[in-house]
PDB file of C-alpha atoms in Angstrom:
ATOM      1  CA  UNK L 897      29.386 -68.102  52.698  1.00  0.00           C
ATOM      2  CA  UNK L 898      29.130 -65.631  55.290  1.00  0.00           C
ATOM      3  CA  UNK L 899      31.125 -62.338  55.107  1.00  0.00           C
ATOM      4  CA  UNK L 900      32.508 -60.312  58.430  1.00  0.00           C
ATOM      5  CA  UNK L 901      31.488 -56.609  58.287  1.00  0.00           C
ATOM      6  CA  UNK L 902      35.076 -56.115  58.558  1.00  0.00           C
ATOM      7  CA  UNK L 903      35.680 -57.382  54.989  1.00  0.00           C
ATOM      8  CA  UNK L 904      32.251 -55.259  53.285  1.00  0.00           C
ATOM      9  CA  UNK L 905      33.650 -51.830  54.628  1.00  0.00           C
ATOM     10  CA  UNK L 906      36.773 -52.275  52.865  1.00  0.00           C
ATOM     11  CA  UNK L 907      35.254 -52.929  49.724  1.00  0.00           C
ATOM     12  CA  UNK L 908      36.196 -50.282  46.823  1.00  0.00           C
ATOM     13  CA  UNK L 909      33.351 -47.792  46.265  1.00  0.00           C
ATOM     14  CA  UNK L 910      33.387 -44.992  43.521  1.00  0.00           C
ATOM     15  CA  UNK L 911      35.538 -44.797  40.889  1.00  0.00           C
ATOM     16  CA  UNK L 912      39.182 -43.402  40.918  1.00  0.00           C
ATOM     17  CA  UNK L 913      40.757 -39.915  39.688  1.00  0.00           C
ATOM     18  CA  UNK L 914      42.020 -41.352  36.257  1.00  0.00           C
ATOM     19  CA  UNK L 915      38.630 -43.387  35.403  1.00  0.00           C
ATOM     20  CA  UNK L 916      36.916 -39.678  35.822  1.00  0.00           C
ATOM     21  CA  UNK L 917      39.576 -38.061  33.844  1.00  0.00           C
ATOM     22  CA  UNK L 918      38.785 -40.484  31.421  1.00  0.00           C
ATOM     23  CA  UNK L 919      35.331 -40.255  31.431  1.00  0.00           C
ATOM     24  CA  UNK L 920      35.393 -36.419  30.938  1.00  0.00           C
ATOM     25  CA  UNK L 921      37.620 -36.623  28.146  1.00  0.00           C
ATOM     26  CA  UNK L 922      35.621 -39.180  26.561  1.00  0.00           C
ATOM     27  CA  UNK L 923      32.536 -37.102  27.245  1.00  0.00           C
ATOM     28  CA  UNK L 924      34.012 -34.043  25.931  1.00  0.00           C
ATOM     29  CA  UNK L 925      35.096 -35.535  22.457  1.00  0.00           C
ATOM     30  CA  UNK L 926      31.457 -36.748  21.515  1.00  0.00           C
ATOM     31  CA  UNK L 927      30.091 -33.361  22.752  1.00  0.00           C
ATOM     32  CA  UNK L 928      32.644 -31.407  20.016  1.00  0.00           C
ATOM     33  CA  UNK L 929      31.741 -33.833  17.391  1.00  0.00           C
ATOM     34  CA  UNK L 930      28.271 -33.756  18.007  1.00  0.00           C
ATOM     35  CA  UNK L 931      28.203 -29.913  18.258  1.00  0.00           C
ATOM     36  CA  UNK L 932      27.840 -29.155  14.610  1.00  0.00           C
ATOM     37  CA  UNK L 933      24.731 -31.417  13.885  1.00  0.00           C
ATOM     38  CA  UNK L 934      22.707 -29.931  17.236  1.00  0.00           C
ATOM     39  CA  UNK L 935      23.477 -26.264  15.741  1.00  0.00           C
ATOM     40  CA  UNK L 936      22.374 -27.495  12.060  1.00  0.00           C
ATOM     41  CA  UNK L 937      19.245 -28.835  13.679  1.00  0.00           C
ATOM     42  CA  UNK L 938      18.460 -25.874  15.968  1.00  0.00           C
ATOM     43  CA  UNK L 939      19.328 -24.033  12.851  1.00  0.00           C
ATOM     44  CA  UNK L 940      16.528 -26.091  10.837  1.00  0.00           C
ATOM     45  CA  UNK L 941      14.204 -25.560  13.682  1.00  0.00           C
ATOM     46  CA  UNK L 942      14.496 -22.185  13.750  1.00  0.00           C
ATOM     47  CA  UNK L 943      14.207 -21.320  10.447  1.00  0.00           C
ATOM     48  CA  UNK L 944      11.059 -24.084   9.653  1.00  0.00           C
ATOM     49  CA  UNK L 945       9.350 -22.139  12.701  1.00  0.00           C
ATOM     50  CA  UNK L 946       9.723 -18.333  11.128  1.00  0.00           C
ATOM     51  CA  UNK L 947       8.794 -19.504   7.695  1.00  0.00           C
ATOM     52  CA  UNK L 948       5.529 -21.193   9.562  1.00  0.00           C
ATOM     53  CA  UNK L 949       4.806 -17.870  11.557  1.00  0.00           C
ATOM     54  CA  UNK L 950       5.809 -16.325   8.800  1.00  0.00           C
ATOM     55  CA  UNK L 951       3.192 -17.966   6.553  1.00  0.00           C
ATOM     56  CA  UNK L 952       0.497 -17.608   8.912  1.00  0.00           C
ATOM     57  CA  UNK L 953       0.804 -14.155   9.320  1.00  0.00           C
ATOM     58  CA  UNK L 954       0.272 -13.121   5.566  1.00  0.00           C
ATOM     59  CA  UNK L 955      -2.678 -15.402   5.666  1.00  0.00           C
ATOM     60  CA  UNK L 956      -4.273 -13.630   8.712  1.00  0.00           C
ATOM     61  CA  UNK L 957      -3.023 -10.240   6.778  1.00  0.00           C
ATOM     62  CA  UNK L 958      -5.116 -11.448   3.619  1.00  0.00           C
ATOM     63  CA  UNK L 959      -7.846 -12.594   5.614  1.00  0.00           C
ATOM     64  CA  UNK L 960      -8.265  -9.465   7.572  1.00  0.00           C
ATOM     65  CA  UNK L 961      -7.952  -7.139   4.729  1.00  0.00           C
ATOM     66  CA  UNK L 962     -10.814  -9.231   3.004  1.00  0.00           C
ATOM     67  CA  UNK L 963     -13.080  -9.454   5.835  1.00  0.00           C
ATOM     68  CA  UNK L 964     -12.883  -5.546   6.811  1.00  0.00           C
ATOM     69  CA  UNK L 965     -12.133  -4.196   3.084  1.00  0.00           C
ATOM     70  CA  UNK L 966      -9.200  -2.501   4.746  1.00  0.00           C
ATOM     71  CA  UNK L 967      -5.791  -2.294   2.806  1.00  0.00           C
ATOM     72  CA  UNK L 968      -3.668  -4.108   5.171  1.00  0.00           C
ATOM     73  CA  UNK L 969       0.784  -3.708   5.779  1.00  0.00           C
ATOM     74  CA  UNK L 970       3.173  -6.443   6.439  1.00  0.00           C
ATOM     75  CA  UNK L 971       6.584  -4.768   7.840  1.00  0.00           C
ATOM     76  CA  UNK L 972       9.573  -4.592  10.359  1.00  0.00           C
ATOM     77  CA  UNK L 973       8.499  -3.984  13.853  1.00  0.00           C
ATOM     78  CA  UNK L 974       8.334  -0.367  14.976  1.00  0.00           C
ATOM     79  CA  UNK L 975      11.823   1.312  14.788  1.00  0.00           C
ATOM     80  CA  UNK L 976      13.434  -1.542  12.963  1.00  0.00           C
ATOM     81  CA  UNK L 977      14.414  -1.526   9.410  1.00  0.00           C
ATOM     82  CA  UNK L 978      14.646  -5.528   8.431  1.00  0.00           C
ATOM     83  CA  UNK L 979      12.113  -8.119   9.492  1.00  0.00           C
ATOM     84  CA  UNK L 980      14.907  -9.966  11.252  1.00  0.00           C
ATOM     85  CA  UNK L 981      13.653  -9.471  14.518  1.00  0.00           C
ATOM     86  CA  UNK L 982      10.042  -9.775  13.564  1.00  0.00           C
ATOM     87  CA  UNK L 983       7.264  -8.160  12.032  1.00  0.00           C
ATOM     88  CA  UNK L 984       3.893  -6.260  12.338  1.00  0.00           C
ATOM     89  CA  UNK L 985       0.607  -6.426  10.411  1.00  0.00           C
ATOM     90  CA  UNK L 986      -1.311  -3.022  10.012  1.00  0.00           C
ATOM     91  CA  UNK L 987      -3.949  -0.849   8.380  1.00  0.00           C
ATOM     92  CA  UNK L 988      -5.030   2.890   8.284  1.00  0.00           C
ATOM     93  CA  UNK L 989      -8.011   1.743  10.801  1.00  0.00           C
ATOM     94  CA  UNK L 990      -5.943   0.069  13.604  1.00  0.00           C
ATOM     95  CA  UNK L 991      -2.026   0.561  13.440  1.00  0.00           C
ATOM     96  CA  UNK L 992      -0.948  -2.845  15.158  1.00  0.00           C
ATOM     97  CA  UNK L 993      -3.013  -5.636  14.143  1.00  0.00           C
ATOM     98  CA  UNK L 994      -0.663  -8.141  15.136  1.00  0.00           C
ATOM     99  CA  UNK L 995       3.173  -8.239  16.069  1.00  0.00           C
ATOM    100  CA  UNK L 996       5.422 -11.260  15.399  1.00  0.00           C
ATOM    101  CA  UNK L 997       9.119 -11.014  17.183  1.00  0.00           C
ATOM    102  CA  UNK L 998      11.557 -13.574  16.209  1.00  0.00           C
ATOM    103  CA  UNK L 999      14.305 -14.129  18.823  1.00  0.00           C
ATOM    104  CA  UNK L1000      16.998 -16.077  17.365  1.00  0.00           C
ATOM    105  CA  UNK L1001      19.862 -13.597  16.554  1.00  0.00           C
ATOM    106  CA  UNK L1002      20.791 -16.026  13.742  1.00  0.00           C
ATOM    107  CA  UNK L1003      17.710 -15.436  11.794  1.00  0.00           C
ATOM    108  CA  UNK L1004      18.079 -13.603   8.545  1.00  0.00           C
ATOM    109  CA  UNK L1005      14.626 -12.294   6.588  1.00  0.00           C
ATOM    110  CA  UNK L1006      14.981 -10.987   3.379  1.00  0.00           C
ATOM    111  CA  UNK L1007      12.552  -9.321   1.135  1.00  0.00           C
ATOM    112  CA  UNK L1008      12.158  -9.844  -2.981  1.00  0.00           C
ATOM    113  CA  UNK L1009       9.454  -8.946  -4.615  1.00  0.00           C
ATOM    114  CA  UNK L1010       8.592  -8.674  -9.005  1.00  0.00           C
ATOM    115  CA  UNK L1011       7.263  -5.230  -8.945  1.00  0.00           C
ATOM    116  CA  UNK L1012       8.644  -3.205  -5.696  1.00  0.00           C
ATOM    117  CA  UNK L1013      11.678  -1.356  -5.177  1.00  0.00           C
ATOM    118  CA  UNK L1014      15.028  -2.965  -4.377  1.00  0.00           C
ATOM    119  CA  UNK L1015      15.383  -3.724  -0.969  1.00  0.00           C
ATOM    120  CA  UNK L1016      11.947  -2.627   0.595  1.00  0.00           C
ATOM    121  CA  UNK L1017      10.972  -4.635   3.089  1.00  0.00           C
ATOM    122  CA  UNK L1018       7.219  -4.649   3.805  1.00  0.00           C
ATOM    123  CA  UNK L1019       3.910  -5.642   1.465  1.00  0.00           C
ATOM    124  CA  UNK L1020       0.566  -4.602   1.729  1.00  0.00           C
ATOM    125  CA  UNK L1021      -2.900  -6.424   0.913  1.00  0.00           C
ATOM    126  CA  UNK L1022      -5.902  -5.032  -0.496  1.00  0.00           C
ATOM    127  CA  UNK L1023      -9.415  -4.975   0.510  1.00  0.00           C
ATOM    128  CA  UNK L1024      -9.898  -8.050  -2.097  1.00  0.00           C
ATOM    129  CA  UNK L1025      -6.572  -9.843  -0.492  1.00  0.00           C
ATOM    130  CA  UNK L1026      -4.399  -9.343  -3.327  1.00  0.00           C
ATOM    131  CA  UNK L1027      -0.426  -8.300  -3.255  1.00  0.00           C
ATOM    132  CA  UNK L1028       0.296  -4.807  -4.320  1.00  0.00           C
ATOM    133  CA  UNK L1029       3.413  -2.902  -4.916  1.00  0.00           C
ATOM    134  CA  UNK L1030       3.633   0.939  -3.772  1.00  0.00           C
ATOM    135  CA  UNK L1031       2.949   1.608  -7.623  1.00  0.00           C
ATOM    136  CA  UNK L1032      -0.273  -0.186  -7.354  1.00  0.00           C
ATOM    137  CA  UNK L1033       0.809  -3.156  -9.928  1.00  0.00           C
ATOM    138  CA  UNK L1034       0.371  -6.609  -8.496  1.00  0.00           C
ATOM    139  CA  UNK L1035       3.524  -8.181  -6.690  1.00  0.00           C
ATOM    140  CA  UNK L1036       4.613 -11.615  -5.815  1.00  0.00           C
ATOM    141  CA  UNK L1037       6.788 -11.566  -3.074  1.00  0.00           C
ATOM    142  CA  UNK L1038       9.489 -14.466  -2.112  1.00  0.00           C
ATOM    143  CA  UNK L1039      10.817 -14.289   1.690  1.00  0.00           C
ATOM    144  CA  UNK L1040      14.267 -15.286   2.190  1.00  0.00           C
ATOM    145  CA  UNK L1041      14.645 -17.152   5.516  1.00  0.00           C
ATOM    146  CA  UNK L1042      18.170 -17.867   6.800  1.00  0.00           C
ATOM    147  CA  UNK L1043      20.026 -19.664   9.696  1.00  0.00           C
ATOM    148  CA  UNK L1044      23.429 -20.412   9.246  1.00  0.00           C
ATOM    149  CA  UNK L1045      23.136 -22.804   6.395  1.00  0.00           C
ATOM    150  CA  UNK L1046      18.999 -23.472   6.519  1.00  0.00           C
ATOM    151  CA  UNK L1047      16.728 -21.782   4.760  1.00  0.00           C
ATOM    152  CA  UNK L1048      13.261 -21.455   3.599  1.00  0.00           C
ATOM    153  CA  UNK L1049      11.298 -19.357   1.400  1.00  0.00           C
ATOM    154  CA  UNK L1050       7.921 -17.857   1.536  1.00  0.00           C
ATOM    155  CA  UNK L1051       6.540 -17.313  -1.573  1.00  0.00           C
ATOM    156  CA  UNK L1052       3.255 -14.765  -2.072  1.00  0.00           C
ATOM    157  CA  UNK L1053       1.647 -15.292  -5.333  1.00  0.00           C
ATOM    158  CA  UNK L1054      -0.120 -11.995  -6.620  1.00  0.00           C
ATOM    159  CA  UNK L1055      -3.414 -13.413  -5.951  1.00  0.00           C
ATOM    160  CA  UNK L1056      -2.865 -14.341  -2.519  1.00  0.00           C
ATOM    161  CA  UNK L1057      -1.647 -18.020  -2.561  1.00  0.00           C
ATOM    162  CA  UNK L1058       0.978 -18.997   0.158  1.00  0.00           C
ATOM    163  CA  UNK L1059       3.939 -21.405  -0.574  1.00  0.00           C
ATOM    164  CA  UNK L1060       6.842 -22.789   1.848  1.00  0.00           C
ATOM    165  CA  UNK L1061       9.440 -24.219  -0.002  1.00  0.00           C
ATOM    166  CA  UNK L1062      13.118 -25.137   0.915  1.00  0.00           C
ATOM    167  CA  UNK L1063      15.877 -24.458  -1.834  1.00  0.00           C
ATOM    168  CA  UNK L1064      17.811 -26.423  -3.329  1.00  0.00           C
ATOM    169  CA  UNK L1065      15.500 -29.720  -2.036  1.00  0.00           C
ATOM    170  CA  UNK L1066      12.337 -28.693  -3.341  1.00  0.00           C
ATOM    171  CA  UNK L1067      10.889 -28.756  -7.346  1.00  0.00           C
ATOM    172  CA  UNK L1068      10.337 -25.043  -8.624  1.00  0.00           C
ATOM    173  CA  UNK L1069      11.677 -22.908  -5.455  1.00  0.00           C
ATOM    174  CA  UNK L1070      14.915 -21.707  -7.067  1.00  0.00           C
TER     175      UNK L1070
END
């Protein structure tokens, strides 16, 4: 059957004022319940990528200090007093080795050590690689990583070994 062009211009094209509303609302319901699990996951995400950078750094940190018999520093970035927003790597022979900013304003970096004082918040490396405390004894050092309700540690034996762990989930990182 043929149609007239009269009848295919008044066809109904588009949708009407309530099926919008309806849509939006709709739309806007699944985007407040799915709200908290994006944030846990961005939350996951950031933390699993600090502890990784994190983890990589002390290993260049022990590798350099090896390789140049230098004593090499782990700390807060110039001017800061956390490692929140990052972190530098330096020696007596060059003052920034490397700098590591972290840029998520959630991100929470804590410092405990066996040997150091309370609340310091940088590590140094001898010329062999090995942890040592200001006093000289050797220190293993656990990193505190937090993001609203993730976390990871970063755990520095004294004799250099390098361990990411999540609490709570994995064996022997409480």
């Amino acid at each position: 059957m043929r149609t007239t062009g009269h009848a295919s211009r008044n066809a109904k094209r588009g949708a009407t004022l309530p099926e919008l509303l309806i849509s939006l609302a709709i739309s806007a319901i699944l985007a407040i319940a799915a709200w908290p699990v994006l944030r846990n996951l961005t939350a996951e995400q950031t933390v699993a990528h600090a502890a990784d950078r994190l983890a990589a750094s002390l290993a260049l940190a022990r590798t350099i200090a090896a390789s140049r018999r230098v004593e090499v520093r782990i700390g807060p970035l110039a001017g800061a007093h956390t490692l929140d927003g990052g972190w530098q790597l330096d020696s007596d022979m060059e003052p920034s080795l490397a700098v590591v900013r972290a840029s998520d304003p959630c991100l929470r970096i804590t410092l405990r050590s066996t040997a150091g004082p309370a609340g310091a918040q940088s590590l140094r490396l001898t010329p062999v690689g090995y942890s040592r405390s200001e006093q000289g004894g050797f220190l293993a050092a656990t990193f505190q990583l937090r993001c609203h309700r993730a976390q990871r540690q970063v755990r520095l034996g004294a004799q250099g070994r390098i361990r990411i762990c999540r609490p709570g989930i994995d064996v022997d990182c409480d």
